Coordinates of C-alpha atoms and ligand atoms in Angstrom, one line a residue:
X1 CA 37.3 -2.1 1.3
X2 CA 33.9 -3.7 1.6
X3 CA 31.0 -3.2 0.0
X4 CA 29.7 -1.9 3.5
X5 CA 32.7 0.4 3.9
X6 CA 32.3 1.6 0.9
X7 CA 28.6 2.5 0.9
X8 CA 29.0 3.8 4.2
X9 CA 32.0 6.7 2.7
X10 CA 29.8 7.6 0.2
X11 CA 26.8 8.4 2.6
X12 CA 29.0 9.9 4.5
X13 CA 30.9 12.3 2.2
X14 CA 27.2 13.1 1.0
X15 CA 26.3 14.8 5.2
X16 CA 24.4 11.8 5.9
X17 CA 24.1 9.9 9.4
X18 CA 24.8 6.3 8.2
X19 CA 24.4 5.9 11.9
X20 CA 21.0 6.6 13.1
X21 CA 20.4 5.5 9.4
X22 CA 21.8 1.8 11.0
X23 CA 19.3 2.7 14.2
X24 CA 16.1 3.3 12.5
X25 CA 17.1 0.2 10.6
X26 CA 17.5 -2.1 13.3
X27 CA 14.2 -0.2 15.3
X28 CA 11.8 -1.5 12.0
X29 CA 9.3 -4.1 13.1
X30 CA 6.8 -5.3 10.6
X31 CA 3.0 -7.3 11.7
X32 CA 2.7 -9.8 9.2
X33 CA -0.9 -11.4 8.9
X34 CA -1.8 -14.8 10.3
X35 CA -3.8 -14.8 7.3
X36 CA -1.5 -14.9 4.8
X37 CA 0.2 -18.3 6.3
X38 CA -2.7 -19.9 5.0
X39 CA -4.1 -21.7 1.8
X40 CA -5.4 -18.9 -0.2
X41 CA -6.4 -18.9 -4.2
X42 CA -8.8 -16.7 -6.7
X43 CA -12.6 -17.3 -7.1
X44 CA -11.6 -19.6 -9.6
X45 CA -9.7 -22.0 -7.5
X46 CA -7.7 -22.6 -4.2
X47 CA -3.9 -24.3 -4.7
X48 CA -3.5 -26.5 -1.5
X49 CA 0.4 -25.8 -0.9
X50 CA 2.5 -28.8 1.6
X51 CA 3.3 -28.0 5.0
X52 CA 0.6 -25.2 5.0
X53 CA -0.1 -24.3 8.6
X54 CA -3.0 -26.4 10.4
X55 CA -3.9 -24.0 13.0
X56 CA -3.4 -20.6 14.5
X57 CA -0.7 -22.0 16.7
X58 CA 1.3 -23.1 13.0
X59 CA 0.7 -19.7 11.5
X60 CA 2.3 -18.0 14.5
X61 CA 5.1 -20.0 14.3
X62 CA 5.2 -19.3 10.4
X63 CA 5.5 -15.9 11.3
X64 CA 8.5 -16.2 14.0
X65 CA 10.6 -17.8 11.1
X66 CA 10.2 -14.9 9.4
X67 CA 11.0 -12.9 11.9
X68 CA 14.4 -15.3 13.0
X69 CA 15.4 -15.0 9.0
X70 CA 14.9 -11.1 8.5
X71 CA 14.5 -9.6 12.4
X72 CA 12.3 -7.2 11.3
X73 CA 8.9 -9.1 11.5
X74 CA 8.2 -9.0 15.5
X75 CA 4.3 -8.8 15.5
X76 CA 1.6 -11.0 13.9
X77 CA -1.4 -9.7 13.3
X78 CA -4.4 -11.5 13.4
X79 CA -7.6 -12.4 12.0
X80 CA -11.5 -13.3 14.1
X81 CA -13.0 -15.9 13.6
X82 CA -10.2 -17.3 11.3
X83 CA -7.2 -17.6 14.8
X84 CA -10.0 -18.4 17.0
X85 CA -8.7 -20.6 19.7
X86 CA -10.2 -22.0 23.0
X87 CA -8.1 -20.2 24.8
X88 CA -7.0 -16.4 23.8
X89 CA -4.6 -16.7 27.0
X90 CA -3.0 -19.8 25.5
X91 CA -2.2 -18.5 21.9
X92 CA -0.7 -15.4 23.6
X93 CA 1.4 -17.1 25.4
X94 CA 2.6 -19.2 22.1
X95 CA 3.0 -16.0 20.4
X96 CA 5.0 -14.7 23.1
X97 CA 7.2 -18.0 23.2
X98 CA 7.9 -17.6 19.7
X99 CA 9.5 -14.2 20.3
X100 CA 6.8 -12.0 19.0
X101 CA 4.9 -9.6 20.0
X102 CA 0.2 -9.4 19.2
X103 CA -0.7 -7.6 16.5
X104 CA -3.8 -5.5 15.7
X105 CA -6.9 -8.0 15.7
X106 CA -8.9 -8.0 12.8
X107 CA -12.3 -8.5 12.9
X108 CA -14.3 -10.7 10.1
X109 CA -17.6 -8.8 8.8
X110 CA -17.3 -10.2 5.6
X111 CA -18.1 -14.2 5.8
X112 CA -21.5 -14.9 7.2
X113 CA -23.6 -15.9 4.9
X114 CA -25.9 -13.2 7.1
X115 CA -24.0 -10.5 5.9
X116 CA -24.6 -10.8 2.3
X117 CA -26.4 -7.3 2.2
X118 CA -24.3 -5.8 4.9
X119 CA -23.0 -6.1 8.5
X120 CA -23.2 -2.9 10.4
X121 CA -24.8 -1.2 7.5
X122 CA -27.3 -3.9 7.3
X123 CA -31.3 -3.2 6.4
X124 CA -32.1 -5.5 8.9
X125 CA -31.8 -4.3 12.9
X126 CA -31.3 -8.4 13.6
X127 CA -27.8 -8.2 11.7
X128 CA -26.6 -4.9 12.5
X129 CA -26.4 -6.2 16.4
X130 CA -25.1 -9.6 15.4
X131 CA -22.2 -7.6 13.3
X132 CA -21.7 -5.3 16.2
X133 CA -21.6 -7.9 19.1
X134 CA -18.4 -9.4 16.9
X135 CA -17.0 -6.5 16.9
X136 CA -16.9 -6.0 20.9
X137 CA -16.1 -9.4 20.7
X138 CA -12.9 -8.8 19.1
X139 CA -12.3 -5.7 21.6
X140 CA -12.6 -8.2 24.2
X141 CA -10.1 -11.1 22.4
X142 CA -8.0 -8.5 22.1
X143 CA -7.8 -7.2 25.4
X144 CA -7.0 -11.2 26.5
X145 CA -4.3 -11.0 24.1
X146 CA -2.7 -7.6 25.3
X147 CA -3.4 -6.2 21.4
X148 CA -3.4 -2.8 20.9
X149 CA -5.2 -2.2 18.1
X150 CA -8.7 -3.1 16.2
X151 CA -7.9 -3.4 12.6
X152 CA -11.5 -3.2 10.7
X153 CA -12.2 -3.7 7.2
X154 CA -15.9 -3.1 6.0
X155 CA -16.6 -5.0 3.0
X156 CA -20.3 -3.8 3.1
X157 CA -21.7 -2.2 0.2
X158 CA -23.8 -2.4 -2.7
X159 CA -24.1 -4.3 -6.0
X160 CA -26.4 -2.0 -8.1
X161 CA -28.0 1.8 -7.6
X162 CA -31.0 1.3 -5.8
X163 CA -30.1 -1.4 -3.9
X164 CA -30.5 0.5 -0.8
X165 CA -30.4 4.5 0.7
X166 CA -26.5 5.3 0.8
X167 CA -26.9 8.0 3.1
X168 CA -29.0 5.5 5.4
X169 CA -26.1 3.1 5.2
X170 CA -23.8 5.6 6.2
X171 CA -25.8 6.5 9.5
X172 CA -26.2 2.9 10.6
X173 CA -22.7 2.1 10.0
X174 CA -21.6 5.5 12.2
X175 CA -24.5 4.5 14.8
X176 CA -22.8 0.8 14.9
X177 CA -19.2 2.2 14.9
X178 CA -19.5 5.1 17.7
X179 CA -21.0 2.4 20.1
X180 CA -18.4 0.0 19.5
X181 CA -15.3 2.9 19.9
X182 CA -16.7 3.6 23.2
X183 CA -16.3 0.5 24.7
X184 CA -12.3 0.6 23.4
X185 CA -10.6 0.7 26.1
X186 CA -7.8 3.2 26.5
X187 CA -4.4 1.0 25.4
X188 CA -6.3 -0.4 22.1
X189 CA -6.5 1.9 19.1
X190 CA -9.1 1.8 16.3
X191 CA -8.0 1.5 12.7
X192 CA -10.6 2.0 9.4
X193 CA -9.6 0.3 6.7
X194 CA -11.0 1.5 2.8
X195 CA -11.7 0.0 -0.4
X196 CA -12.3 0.8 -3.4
X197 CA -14.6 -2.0 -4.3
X198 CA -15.4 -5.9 -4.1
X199 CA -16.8 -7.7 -2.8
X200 CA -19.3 -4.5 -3.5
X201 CA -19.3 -3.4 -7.6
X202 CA -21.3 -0.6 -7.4
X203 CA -20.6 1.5 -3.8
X204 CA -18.8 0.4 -1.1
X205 CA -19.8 1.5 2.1
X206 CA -15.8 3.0 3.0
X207 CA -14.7 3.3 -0.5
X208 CA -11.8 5.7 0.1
X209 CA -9.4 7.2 2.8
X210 CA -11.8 10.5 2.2
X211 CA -14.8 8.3 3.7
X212 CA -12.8 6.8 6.1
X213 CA -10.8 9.9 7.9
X214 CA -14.7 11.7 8.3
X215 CA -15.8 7.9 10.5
X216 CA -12.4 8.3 12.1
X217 CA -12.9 12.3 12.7
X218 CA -16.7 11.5 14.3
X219 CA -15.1 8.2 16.5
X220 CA -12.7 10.1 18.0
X221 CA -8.9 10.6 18.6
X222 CA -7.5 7.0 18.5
X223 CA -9.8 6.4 15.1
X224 CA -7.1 6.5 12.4
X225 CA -7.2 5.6 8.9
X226 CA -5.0 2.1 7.5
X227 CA -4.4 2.0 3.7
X228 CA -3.9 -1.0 2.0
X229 CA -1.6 0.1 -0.8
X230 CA -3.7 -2.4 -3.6
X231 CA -7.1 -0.8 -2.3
X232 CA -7.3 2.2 -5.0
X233 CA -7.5 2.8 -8.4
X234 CA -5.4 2.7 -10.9
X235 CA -3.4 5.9 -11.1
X236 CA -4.2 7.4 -7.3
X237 CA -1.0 8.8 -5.5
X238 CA -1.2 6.7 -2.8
X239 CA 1.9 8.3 -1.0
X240 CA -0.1 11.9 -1.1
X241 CA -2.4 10.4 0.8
X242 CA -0.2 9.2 3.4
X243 CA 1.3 12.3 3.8
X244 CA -2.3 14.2 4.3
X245 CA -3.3 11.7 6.7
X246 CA -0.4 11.8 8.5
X247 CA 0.3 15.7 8.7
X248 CA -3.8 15.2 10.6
X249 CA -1.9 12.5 13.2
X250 CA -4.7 9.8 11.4
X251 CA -2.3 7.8 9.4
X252 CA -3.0 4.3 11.3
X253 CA -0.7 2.1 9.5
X254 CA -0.1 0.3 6.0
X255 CA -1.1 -2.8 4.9
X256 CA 1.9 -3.3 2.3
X257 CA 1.5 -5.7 -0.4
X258 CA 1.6 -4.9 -4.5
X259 CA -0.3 -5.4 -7.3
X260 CA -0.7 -5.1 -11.2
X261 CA -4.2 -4.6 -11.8
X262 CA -6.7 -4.5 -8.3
X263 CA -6.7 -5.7 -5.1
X264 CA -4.2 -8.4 -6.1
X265 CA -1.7 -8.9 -2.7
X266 CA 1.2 -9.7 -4.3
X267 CA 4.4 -9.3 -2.9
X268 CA 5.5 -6.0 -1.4
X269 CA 7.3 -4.2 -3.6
X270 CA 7.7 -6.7 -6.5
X271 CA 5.6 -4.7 -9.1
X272 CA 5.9 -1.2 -8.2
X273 CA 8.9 -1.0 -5.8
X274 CA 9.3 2.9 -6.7
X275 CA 5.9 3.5 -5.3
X276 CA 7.0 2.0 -1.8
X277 CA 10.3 4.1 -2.0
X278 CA 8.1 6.8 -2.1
X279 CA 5.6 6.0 0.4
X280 CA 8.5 5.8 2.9
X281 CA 9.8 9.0 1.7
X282 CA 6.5 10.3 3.2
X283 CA 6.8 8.8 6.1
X284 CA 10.5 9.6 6.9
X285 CA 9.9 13.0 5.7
X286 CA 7.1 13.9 8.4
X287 CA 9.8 13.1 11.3
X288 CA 7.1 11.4 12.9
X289 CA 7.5 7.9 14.5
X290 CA 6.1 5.3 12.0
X291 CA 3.0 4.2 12.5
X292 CA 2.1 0.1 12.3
X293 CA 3.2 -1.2 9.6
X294 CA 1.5 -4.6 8.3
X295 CA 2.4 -6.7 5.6
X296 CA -1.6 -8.4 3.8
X297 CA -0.5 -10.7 1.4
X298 CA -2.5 -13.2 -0.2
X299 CA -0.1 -15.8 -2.4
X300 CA -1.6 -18.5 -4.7
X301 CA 1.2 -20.2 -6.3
X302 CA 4.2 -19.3 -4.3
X303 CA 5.8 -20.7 -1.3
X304 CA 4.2 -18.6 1.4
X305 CA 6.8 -18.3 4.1
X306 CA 9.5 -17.4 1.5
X307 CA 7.1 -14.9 -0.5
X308 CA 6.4 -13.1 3.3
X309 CA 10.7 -12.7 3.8
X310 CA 10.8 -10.8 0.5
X311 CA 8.4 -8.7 1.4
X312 CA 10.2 -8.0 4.5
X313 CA 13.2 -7.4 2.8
X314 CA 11.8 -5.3 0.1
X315 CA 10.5 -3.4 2.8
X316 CA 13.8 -3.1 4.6
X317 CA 15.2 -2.5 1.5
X318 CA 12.4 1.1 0.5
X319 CA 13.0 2.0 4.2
X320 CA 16.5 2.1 4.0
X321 CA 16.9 3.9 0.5
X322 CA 14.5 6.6 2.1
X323 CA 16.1 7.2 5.3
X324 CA 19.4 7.6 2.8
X325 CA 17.7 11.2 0.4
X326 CA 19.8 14.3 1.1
X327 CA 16.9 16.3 2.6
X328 CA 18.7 19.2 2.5
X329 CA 19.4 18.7 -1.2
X330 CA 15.4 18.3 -1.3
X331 CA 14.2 21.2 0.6
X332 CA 17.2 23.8 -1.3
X333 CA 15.9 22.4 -4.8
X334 CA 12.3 23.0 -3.6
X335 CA 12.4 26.3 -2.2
X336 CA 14.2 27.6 -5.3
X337 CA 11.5 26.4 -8.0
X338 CA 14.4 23.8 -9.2
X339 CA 12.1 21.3 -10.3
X340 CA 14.6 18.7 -11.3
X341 CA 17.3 18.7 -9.0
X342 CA 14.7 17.6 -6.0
X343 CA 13.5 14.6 -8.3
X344 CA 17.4 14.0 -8.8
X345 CA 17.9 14.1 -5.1
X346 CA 15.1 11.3 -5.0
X347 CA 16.2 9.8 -7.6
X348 CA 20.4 9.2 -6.1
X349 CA 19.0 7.9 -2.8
X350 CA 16.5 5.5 -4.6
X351 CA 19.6 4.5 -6.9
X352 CA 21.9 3.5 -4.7
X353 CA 22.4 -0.2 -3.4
X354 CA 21.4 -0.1 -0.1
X355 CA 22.0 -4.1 0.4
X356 CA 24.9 -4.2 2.8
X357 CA 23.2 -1.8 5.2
X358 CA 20.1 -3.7 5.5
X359 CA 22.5 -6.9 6.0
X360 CA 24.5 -5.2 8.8
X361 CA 21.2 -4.1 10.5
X362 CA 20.0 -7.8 10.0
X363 CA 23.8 -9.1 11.2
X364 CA 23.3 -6.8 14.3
X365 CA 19.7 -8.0 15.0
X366 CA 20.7 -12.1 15.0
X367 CA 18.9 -12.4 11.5
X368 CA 20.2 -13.9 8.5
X369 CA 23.0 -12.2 5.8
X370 CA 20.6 -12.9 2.8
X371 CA 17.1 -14.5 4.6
X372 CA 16.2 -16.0 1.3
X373 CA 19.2 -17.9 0.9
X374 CA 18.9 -18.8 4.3
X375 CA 15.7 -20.3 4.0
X376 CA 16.4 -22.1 1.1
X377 CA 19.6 -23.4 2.8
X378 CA 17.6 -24.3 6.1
X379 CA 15.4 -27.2 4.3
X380 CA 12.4 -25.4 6.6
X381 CA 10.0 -26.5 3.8
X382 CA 10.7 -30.0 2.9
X383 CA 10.3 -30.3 6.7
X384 CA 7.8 -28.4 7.4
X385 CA 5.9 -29.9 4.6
X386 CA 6.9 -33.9 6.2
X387 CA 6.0 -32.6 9.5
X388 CA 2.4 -31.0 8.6
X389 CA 1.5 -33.0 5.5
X390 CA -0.8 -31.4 3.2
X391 CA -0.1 -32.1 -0.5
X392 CA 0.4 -29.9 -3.5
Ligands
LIG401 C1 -9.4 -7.4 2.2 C2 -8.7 -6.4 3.1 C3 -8.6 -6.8 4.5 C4 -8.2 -8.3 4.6 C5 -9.0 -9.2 3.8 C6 -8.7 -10.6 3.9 O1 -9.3 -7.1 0.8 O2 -7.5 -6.1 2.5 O3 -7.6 -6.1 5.1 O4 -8.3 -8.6 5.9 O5 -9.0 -8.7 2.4
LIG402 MN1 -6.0 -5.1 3.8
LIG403 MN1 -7.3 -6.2 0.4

């Protein structure tokens, strides 16, 4: 018997359907981020890595190996001004070639040496139109692109009380926002992104998902709220959060990554993978159809292509173990105040090797047994790396 067979007996002697299990498997698709192609590093120093994408064009095709390797990474999401091309039409029509579909567009407030006090939430009336004519820009780059979603981070805030009228911040940030969400048009969605601080250190301007779901609830119906699962502090139950924002239909999407400490984009799942389990728990559990799902990584010392199919994996990997709890083990243990047998349901599903269904959904997809190993196998790097230069 195989290891598949096997796994597949068990989950079936336990009531559950390995086979829409298999479905929803093979149905995941993951955005990962142009950005995260890219050289990237700390404030104390960037580490140039070989073959690192030139352009926006490279980056997209960095993102359809990962999809060829794992199947499950069909959209790239990307990031204004950083993918700006001459021609929107023309990078849609690479990304289309490479077998993937436009992710949300990101919009970049957070650069311009203008916006060092603030983009939308700016003092100065001067700014706050120059921040807002990017962001219809970006409604308009996305339309070219047939994108359906604005993905915005605010990074405004402040560095010390008194720096500036909170409340006033709030107001020319909601006057900025609620012009900008009526020139959406109808197929593009528009996602608010929190955090918890920096660049700001004393208040940032969308702080938490609380601050965020009231902009989305005054925008308007295709507002919903994205959490970044290393924007909080330490200690917050991030997957209570997704299941209020969800059971309001304004869960937007994730952007997965993991950290130790802050805001640290490390790979999904690699510090915390219990937390992610979790998370998709939430998500299975509202019977809802998932919303986008986005990986924002940011690696400094590890091969980037390679770090972005573990997280893909890892992801597959939480998905799988969640679509795998006994519910009706959860809800009977629940209902009758029995406090440990629900967190032992949790606790079989999150135990159990899921491996050879995630291989048989990537078998069934085209994708690769083990993507890693693939990868390694391929020699992608070494010529990738003669192809696009760069050194180490
Ligand atoms: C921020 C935030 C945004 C991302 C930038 C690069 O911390 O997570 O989503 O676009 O980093
Ligand atoms: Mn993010
Ligand atoms: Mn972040």
């Amino acid at each position: 018997m195989t290891e598949y067979d096997a796994l597949l007996a068990r989950l079936d002697a336990r009531g559950i359907d390995t086979e829409s299990v298999g479905a929803a498997l093979r149905a995941l698709v993951i955005e990962t981020p142009s950005w995260g192609y890219g050289d990237s590093g700390t404030r104390f120093g960037v580490f140039p890595q070989p073959g690192r994408p030139r352009t926006a064009f490279e980056r997209v095709d960095d993102a359809a190996e990962v999809h060829r390797l794992t199947g499950t990474a069909g959209a790239v999401a990307l990031h204004f001004p950083w993918d700006a091309v001459d021609d929107a039409g023309e990078l849609r029509g690479h990304i289309e070639a490479a077998g993937l579909a436009v992710g949300a567009v990101n919009p970049n407030l957070f650069q311009d040496r203008d916006y060092v006090l603030g983009s939308i939430t700016n003092p100065d009336a001067a700014i706050r139109a120059k921040a807002e004519e990017h962001l219809l820009e970006c409604i308009e780059i996305a339309r070219i692109l047939g994108s359906t979603a604005q993905s915005l981070w605010l990074a405004d805030g402040t560095n010390y009380p008194g720096q500036d009228d909170l409340l006033e911040r709030r107001e020319r940030m909601l006057d900025s926002l609620g012009r900008v969400y009526a020139a959406l048009p109808a197929e593009q969605e528009y996602l608010v992104e929190y955090k918890l601080f920096e660049p700001a250190f004393y208040a940032t301007d969308l702080a938490d998902w609380g601050s965020a779901l009231l902009v989305c609830q005054a925008l308007g119906e295709r507002a919903r709220v994205l959490v970044d699962m290393g924007h909080h502090a330490q200690g917050v139950n991030v997957e209570q959060i997704v299941s209020i924002l969800s059971s309001q239909d304004r869960l937007g999407g994730f952007h997965f990554n993991n950290r130790k400490y802050a805001d640290d984009d490390l790979i999904v799942g690699s510090v915390n993978p219990f937390e992610l389990f979790l998370v998709f728990c939430e998500l299975v559990g509202t019977g809802r159809p998932l919303p986008r799902l986005t990986i924002d990584q940011s690696h400094n010392i590890e091969a980037k292509v390679e770090a972005m199919v573990m997280s893909v994996v890892n992801i597959q990997d939480a998905y799988a173990r969640a679509l795998i709890v006994d519910r009706e083990a959860l809800a009977a243990a629940g209902a009758s105040g029995d406090v440990l047998a629900g967190h032992a349901a949790l606790l079989d599903a999150y135990n159990t090797d899921v491996r050879p269904l995630c291989t048989a959904a990537r078998q069934a997809l085209g994708a690769a047994d083990d993507p890693v190993v693939a990868l390694r196998a391929s020699g992608r790097f070494e010529r990738i790396a003669a192809e696009r230069g760069g050194t180490a």
